[in-house]
Short mmCIF file of C-alpha atoms in Angstrom, two decimals:
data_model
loop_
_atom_site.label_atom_id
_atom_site.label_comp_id
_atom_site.label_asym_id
_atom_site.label_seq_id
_atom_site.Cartn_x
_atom_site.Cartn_y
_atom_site.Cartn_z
CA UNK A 1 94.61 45.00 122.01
CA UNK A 2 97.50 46.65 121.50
CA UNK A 3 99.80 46.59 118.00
CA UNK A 4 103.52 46.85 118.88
CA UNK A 5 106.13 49.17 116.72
CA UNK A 6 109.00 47.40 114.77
CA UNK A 7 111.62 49.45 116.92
CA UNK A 8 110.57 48.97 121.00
CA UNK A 9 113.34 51.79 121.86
CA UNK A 10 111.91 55.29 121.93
CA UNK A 11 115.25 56.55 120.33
CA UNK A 12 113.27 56.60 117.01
CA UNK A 13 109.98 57.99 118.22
CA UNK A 14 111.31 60.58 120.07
CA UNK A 15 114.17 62.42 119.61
CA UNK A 16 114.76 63.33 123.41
CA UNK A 17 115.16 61.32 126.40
CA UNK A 18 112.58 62.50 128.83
CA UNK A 19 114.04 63.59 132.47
CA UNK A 20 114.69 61.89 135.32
CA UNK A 21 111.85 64.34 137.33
CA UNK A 22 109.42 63.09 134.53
CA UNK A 23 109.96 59.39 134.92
CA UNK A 24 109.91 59.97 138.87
CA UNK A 25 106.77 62.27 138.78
CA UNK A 26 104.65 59.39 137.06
CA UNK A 27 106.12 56.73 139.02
CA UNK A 28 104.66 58.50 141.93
CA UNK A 29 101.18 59.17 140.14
CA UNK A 30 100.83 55.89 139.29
CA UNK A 31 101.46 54.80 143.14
CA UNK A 32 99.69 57.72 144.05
CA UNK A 33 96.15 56.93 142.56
CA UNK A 34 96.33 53.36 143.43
CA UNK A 35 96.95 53.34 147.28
CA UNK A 36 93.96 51.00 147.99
CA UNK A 37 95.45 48.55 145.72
CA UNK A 38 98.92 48.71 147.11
CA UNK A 39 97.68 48.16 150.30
CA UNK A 40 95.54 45.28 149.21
CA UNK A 41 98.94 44.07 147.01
CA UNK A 42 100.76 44.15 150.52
CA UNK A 43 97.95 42.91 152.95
CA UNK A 44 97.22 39.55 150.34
CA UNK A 45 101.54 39.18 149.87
CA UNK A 46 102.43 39.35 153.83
CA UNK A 47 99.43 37.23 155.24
CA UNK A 48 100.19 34.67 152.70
CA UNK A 49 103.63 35.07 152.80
CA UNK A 50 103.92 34.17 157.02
CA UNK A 51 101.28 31.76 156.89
CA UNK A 52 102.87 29.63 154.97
CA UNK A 53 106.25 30.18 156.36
CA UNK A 54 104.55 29.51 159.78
CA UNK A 55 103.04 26.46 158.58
CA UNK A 56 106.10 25.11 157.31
CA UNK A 57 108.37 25.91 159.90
CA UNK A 58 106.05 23.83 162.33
CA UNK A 59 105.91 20.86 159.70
CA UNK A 60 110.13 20.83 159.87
CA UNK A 61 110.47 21.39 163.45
CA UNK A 62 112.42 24.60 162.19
CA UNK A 63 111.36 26.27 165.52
CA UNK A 64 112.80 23.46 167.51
CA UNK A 65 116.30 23.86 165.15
CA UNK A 66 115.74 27.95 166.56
CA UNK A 67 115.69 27.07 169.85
CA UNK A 68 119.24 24.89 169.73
CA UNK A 69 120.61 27.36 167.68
CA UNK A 70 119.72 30.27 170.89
CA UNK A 71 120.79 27.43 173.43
CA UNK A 72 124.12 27.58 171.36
CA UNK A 73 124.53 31.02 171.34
CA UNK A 74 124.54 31.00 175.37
CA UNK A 75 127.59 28.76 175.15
CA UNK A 76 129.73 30.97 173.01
CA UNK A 77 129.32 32.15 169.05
CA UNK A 78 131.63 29.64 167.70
CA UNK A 79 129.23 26.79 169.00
CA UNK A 80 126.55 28.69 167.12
CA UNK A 81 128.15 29.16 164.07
CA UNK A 82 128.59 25.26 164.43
CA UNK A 83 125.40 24.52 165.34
CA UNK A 84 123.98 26.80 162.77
CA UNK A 85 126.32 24.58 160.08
CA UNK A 86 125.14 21.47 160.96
CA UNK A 87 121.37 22.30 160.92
CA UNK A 88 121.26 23.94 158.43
CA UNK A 89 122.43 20.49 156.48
CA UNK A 90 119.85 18.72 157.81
CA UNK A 91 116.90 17.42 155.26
CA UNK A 92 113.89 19.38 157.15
CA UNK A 93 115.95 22.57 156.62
CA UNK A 94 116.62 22.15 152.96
CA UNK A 95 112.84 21.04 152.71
CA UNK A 96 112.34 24.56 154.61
CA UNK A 97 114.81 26.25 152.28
CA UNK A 98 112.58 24.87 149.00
CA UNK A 99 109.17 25.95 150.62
CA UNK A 100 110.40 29.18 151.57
CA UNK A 101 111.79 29.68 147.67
CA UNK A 102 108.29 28.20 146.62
CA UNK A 103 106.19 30.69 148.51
CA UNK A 104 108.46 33.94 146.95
CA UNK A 105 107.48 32.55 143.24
CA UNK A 106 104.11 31.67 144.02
CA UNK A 107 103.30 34.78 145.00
CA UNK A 108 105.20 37.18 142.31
CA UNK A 109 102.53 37.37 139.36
CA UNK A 110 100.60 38.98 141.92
CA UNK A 111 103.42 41.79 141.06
CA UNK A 112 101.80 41.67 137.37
CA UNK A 113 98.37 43.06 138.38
CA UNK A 114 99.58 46.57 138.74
CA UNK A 115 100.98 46.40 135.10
CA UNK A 116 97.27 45.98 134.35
CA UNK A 117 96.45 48.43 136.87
CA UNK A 118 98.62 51.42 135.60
CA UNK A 119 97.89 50.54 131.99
CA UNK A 120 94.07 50.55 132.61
CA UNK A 121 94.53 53.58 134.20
CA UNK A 122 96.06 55.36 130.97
CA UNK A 123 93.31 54.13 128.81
CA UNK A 124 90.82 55.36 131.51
CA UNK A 125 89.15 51.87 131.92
CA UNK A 126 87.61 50.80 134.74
CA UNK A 127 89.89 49.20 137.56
CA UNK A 128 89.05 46.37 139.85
CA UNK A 129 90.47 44.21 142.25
CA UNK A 130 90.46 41.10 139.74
CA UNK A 131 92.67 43.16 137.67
CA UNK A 132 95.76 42.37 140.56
CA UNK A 133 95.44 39.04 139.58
CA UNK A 134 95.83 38.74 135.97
CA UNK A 135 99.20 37.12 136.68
CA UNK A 136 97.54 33.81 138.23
CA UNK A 137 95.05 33.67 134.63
CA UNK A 138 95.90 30.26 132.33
CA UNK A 139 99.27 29.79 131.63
CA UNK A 140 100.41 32.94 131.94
CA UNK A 141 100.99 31.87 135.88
CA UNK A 142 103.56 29.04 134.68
CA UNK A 143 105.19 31.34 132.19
CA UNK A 144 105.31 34.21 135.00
CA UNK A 145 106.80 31.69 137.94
CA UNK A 146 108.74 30.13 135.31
CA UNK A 147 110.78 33.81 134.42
CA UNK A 148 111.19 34.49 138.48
CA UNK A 149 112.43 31.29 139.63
CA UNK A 150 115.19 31.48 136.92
CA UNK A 151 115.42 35.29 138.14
CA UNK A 152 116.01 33.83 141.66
CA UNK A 153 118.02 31.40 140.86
CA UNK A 154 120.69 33.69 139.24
CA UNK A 155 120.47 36.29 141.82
CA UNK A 156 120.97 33.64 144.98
CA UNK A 157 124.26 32.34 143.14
CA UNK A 158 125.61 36.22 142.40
CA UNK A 159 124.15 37.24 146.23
CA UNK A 160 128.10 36.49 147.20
CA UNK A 161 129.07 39.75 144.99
CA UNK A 162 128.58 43.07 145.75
CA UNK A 163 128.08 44.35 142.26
CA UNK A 164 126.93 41.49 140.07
CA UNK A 165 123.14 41.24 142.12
CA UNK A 166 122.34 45.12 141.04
CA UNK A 167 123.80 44.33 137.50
CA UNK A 168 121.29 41.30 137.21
CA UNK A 169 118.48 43.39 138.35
CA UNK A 170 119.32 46.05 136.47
CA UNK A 171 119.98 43.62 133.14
CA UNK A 172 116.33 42.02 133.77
CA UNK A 173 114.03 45.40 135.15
CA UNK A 174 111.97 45.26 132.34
CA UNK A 175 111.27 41.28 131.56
CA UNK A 176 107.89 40.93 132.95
CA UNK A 177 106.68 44.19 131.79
CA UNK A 178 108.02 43.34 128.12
CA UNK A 179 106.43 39.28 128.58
CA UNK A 180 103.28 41.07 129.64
CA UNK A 181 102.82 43.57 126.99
CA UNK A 182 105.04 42.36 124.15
CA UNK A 183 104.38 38.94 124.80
CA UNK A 184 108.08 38.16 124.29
CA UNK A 185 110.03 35.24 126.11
CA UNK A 186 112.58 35.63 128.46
CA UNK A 187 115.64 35.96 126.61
CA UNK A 188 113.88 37.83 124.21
CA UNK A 189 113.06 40.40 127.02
CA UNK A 190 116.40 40.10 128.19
CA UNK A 191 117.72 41.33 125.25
CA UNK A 192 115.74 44.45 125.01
CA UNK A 193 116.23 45.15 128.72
CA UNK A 194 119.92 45.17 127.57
CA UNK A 195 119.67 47.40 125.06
CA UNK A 196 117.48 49.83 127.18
CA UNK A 197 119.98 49.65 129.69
CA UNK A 198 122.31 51.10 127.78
CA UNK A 199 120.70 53.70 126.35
CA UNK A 200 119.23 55.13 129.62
CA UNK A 201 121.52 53.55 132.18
CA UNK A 202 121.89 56.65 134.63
CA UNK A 203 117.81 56.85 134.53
CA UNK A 204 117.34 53.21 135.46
CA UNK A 205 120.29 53.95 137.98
CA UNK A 206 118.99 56.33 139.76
CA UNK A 207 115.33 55.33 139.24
CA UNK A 208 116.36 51.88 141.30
CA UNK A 209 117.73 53.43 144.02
CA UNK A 210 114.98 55.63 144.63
CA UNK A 211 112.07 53.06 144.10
CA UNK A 212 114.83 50.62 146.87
CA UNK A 213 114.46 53.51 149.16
CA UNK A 214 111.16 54.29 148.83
CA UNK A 215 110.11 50.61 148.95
CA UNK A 216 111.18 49.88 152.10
CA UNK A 217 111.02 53.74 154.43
CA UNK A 218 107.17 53.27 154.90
CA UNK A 219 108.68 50.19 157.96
CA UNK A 220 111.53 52.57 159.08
CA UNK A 221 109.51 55.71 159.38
CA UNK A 222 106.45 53.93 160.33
CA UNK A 223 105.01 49.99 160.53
CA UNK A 224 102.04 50.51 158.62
CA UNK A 225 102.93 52.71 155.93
CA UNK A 226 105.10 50.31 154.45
CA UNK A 227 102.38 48.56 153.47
CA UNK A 228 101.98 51.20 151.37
CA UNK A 229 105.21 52.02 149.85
CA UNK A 230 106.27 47.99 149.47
CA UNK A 231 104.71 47.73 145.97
CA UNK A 232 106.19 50.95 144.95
CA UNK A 233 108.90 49.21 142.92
CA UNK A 234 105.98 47.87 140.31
CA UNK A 235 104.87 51.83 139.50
CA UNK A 236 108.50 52.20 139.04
CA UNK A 237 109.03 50.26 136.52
CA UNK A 238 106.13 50.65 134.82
CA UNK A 239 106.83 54.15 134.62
CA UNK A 240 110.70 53.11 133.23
CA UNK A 241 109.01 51.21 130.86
CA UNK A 242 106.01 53.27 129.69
CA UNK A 243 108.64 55.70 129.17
CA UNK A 244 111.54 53.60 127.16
CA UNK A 245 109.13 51.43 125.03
CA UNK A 246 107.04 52.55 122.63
CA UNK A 247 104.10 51.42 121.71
CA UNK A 248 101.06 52.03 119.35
CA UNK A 249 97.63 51.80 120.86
#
């Protein structure tokens, strides 16, 4: 069990900020040593990820709405556009819409396990394969699909911006890690996301972009070594955090 300092913020525990090569170094340790996990992590996500779409495509005849949409296309791209309006008002596609949405937050506590993972791995404990699902125990699931649908919901309305979707992931990197550990609620993590953020904003800047890049070049560079480098982003930020927050074990 771990006791938590007064002051989260490192700025009183230590009096420099560590680089940006040690953040990235551990971030890539922490992936590093776990590669059988992140390929279980990606393996578990994708095949229930497309089943389900699959499943629910068929039950809304979404692969029927497809098909118009490509005979549309043939005719010219403003009949597509049109056709692509007017199905996608259509009840079966907003049932799609609400699966689809349902399927992302069922699956992200499975994101939690490596926050487990990587801290298990500090206190040299044992790791298992249970340990990737610690996010689905009790109510710690609600509380967990709870945080990312409100995450979602907030990032679909600011998707229209350019800036304001990176600001929003940016403002809320550290929530789960902070509910997870600290055992803080959302707007409580929220708030010391914010003031992390500014204290360390060009490390979380550039930390981002690498773990975006890194996330998705396994597909580009090669199919099956993104299921690899996928759950990168969770070593990432525990790494971020680990490093920002202090803690007393």
């Amino acid at each position: 069990m771990f006791i938590f300092a007064q002051n989260f913020l490192m700025e009183n525990k230590y009096p420099q900020k560590p680089g940006l090569d040690f953040i990235l170094k551990q971030a890539f340790f922490y992936w590093n040593k776990t590669l059988m996990f992140q390929l279980m992590f990606s393996v578990i996500y994708f095949a229930v990820f497309f089943t389900s779409i699959f499943f629910f495509a068929s039950k809304f005849g979404i692969w029927d709405q497809q098909q118009e949409m490509l005979d549309a296309f043939k005719v010219s791209t403003e009949a597509y556009i049109a056709k692509a309006t007017e199905l996608g008002q259509t009840e079966n596609s907003q049932y799609f819409s609400y699966a689809f949405l349902g399927t992302l937050v069922f699956l992200y506590p499975l994101n939690l396990g490596f926050f487990q993972i990587f801290r298990k791995i500090d206190l040299n404990e044992q790791i298992s394969l249970s340990d990737l699902f610690v996010g689905y125990n009790g109510f710690s699931f609600f509380k967990y699909i709870g945080y990312y649908l409100f995450w979602l919901m907030f990032y679909l309305i600011l998707f229209r911006t350019l800036i304001l979707p990176f600001v929003w992931v940016c403002v809320t990197l550290f929530v789960a890690p902070i509910m997870f550990f600290m055992n803080k609620t959302i707007f409580e993590s929220i708030s010391l996301n914010f003031r992390a953020l500014k204290m360390y904003f060009l490390e979380i800047f550039v930390c981002i972009i690498v773990a975006f890049i890194f996330k998705y070049i396994g597909f580009t560079l090669l199919l099956i070594g993104g299921l690899f480098t996928f759950p990168f982003w969770n070593a990432m930020i525990y790494s971020l955090y680990k490093t920002i927050f202090s803690e007393k074990i």
